[in-house]
Short mmCIF file of C-alpha atoms in Angstrom, two decimals:
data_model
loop_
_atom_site.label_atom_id
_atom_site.label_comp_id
_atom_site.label_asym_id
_atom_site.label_seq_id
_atom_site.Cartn_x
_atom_site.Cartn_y
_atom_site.Cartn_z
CA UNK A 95 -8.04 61.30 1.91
CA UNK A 96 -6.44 64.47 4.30
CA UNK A 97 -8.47 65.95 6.56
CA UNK A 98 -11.40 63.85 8.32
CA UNK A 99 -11.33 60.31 7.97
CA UNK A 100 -7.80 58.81 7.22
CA UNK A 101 -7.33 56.04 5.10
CA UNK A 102 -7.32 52.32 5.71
CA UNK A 103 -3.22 52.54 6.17
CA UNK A 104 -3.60 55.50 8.08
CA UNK A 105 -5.72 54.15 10.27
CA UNK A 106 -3.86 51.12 10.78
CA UNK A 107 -0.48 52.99 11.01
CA UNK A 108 -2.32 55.49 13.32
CA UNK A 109 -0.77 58.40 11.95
CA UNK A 110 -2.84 61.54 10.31
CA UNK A 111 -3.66 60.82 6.45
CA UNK A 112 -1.50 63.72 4.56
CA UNK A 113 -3.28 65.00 1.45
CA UNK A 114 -0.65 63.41 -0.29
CA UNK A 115 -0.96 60.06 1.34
CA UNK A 116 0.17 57.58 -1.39
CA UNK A 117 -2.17 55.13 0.49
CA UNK A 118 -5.13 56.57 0.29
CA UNK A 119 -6.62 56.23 -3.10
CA UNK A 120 -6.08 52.74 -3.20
CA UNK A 121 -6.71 51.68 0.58
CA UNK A 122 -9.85 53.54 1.75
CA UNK A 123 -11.54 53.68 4.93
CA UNK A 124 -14.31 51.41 4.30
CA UNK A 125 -12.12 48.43 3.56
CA UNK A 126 -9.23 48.04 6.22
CA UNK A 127 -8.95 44.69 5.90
CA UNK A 128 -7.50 45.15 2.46
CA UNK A 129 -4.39 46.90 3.68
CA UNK A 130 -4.16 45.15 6.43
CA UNK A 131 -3.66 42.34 4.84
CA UNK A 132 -1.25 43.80 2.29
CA UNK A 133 0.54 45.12 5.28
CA UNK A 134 0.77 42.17 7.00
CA UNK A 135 2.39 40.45 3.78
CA UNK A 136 4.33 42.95 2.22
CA UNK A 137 5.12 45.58 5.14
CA UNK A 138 4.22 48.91 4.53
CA UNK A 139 7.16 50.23 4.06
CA UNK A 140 7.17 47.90 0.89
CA UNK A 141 3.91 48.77 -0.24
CA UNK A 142 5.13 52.47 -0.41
CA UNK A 143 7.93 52.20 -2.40
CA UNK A 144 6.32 50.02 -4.88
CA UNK A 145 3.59 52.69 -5.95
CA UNK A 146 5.74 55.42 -5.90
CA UNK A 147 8.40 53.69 -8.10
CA UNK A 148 5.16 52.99 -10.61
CA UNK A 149 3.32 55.28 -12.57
CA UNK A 150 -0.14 56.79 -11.58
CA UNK A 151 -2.09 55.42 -13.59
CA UNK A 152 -0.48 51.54 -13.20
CA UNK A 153 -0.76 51.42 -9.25
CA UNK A 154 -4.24 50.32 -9.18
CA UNK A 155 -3.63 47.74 -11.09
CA UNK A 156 -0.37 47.13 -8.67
CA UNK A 157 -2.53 47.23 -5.18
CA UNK A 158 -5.05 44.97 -6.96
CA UNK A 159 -2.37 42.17 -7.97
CA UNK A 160 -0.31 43.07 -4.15
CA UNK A 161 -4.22 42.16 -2.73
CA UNK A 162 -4.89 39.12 -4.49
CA UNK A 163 -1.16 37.85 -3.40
CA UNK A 164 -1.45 38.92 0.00
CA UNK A 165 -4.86 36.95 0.30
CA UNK A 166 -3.41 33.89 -1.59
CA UNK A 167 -0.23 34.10 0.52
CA UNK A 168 -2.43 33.88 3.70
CA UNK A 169 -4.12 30.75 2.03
CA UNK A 170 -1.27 28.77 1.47
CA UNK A 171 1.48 30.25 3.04
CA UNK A 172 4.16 28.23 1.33
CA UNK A 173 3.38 28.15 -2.58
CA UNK A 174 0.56 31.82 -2.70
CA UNK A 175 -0.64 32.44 -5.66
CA UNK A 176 1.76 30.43 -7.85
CA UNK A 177 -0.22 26.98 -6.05
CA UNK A 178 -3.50 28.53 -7.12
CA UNK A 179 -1.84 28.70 -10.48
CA UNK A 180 -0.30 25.34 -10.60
CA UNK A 181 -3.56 23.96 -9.51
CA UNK A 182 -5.64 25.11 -12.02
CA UNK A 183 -2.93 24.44 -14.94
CA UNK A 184 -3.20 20.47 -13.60
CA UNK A 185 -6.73 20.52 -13.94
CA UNK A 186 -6.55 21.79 -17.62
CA UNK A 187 -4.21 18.97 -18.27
CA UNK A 188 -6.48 16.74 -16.82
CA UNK A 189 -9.63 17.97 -18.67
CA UNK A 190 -7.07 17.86 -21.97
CA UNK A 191 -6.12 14.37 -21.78
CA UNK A 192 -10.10 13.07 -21.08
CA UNK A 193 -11.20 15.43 -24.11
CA UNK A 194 -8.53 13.19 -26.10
CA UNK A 195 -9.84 10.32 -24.66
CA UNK A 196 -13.73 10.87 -25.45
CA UNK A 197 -12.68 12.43 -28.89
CA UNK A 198 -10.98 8.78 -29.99
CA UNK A 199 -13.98 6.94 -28.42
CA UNK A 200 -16.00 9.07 -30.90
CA UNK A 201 -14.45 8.08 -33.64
CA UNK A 202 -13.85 4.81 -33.11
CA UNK A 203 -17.63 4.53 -33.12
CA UNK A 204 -17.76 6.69 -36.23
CA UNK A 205 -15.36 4.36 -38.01
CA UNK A 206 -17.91 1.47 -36.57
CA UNK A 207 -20.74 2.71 -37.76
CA UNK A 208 -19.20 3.43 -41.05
CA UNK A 209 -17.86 -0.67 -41.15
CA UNK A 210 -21.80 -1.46 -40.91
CA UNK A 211 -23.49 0.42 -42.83
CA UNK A 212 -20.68 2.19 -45.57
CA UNK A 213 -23.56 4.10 -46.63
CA UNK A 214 -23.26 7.20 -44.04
CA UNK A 215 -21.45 10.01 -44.29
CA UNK A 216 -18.30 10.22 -41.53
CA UNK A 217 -19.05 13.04 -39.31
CA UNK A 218 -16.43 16.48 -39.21
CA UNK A 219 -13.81 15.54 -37.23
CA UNK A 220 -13.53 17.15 -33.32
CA UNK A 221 -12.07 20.45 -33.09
CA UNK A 222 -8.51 20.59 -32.06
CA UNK A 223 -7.37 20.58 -28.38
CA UNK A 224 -4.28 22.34 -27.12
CA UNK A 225 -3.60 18.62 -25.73
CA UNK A 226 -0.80 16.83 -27.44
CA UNK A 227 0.10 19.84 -29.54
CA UNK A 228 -3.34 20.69 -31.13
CA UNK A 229 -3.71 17.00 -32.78
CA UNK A 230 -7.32 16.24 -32.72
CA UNK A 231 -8.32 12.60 -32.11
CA UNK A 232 -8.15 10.92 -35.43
CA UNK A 233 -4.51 12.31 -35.91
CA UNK A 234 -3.76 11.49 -32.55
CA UNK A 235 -4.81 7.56 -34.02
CA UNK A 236 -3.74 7.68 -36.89
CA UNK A 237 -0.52 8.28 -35.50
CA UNK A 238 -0.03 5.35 -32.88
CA UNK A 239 -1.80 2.95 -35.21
CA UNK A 240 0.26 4.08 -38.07
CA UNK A 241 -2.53 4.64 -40.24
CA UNK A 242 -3.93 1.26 -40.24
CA UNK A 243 -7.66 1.28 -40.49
CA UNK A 244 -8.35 -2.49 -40.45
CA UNK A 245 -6.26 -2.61 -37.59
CA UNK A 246 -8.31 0.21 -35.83
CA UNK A 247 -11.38 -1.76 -36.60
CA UNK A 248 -10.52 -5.12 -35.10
CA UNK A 249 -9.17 -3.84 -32.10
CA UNK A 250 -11.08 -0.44 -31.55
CA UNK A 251 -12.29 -1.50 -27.91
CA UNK A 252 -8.94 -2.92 -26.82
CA UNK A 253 -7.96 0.87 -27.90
CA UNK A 254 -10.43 1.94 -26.41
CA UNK A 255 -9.72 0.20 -22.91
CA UNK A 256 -6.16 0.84 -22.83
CA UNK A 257 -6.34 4.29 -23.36
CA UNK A 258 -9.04 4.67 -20.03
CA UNK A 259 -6.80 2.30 -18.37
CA UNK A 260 -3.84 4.76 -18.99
CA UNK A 261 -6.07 7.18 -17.52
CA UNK A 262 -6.89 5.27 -14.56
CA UNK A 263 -3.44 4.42 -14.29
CA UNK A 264 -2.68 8.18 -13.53
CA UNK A 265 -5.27 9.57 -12.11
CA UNK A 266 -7.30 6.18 -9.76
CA UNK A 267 -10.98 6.88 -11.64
CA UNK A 268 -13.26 4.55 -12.06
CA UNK A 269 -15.14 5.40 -15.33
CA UNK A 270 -17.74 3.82 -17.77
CA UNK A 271 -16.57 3.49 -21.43
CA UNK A 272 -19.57 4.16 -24.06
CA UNK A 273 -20.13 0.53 -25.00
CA UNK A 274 -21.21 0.52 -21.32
CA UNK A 275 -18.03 -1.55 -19.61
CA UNK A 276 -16.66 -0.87 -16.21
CA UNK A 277 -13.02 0.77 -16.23
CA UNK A 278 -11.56 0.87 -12.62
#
């Protein structure tokens, strides 16, 4: 800033905001909590060094990222950001492996529907998940029952049950299967 009002770090620091001040494009006046928590983290001193070692037009980017760090680092003062992160990759794992699931319930009621009445068309199949290397369901079953049909049409709900039973299994949910039976 230089001259009237100093910067957020300035402030802070108390010491007079140079026209130079590597702070105070990044940390203005209106928001001291942002370096203070950067600060508090990080250490000025820090802070410094890492925007002047970057190039102009990158150290936005770099007090934005030191921000959201500092503020996850407050959070959860032992993992930061990276338990945000592994959080959130659990939960698409999660969301992955019930996706599976409800894909091979589909088409086990596809391939049931087809067994009564041969007449209909099968439906496209799901669209690939990132789950189990991009295998959608039917090549997900078609591999454990070793392409078997008859054998997936016998015994499509005790598939069907132990797959939400692996599921509860790992994860303690109770669920309801489509043919309307209780999984706990």
């Amino acid at each position: 800033m230089g001259g009237n009002s100093p910067c957020a770090s300035c402030k802070l620091l108390r010491r007079r905001c140079a026209k130079d001040c590597i702070f105070a494009p990044y940390f203005p006046s209106d928001d001291p909590h942002k370096f203070a928590i950067v600060h508090k983290v990080f250490g000025a001193s820090n802070v410094s060094k890492m925007l002047q070692e970057l190039p102009v037009q990158q150290r936005a980017d770099a007090v934005s990222s030191l921000v959201y760090e500092a503020n996850a680092r407050v959070r959860d003062p032992v993992y930061g950001c990276v338990g945000a992160i592994s959080f959130l990759q659990n939960q698409v794992s999660e969301l992955q492996m019930q996706l599976a699931v409800a894909q091979a319930e589909i088409l086990c009621i596809q391939m049931q529907h087809q067994v009564q009445d041969p007449m209909l068309q099968p439906l496209p199949n799901p669209t690939p998940t990132t789950a189990h290397g991009g295998a959608t369901a039917s090549q997900l079953l078609d591999d454990q029952l070793h392409y078997d049909k008859p054998f997936l049409l016998h015994n499509h709900h005790q598939f069907i049950n132990s797959t939400t039973n692996v599921i509860h299994d790992q994860y303690s949910v109770k669920r309801e299967t489509i043919f309307g039976d209780m999984v706990s």
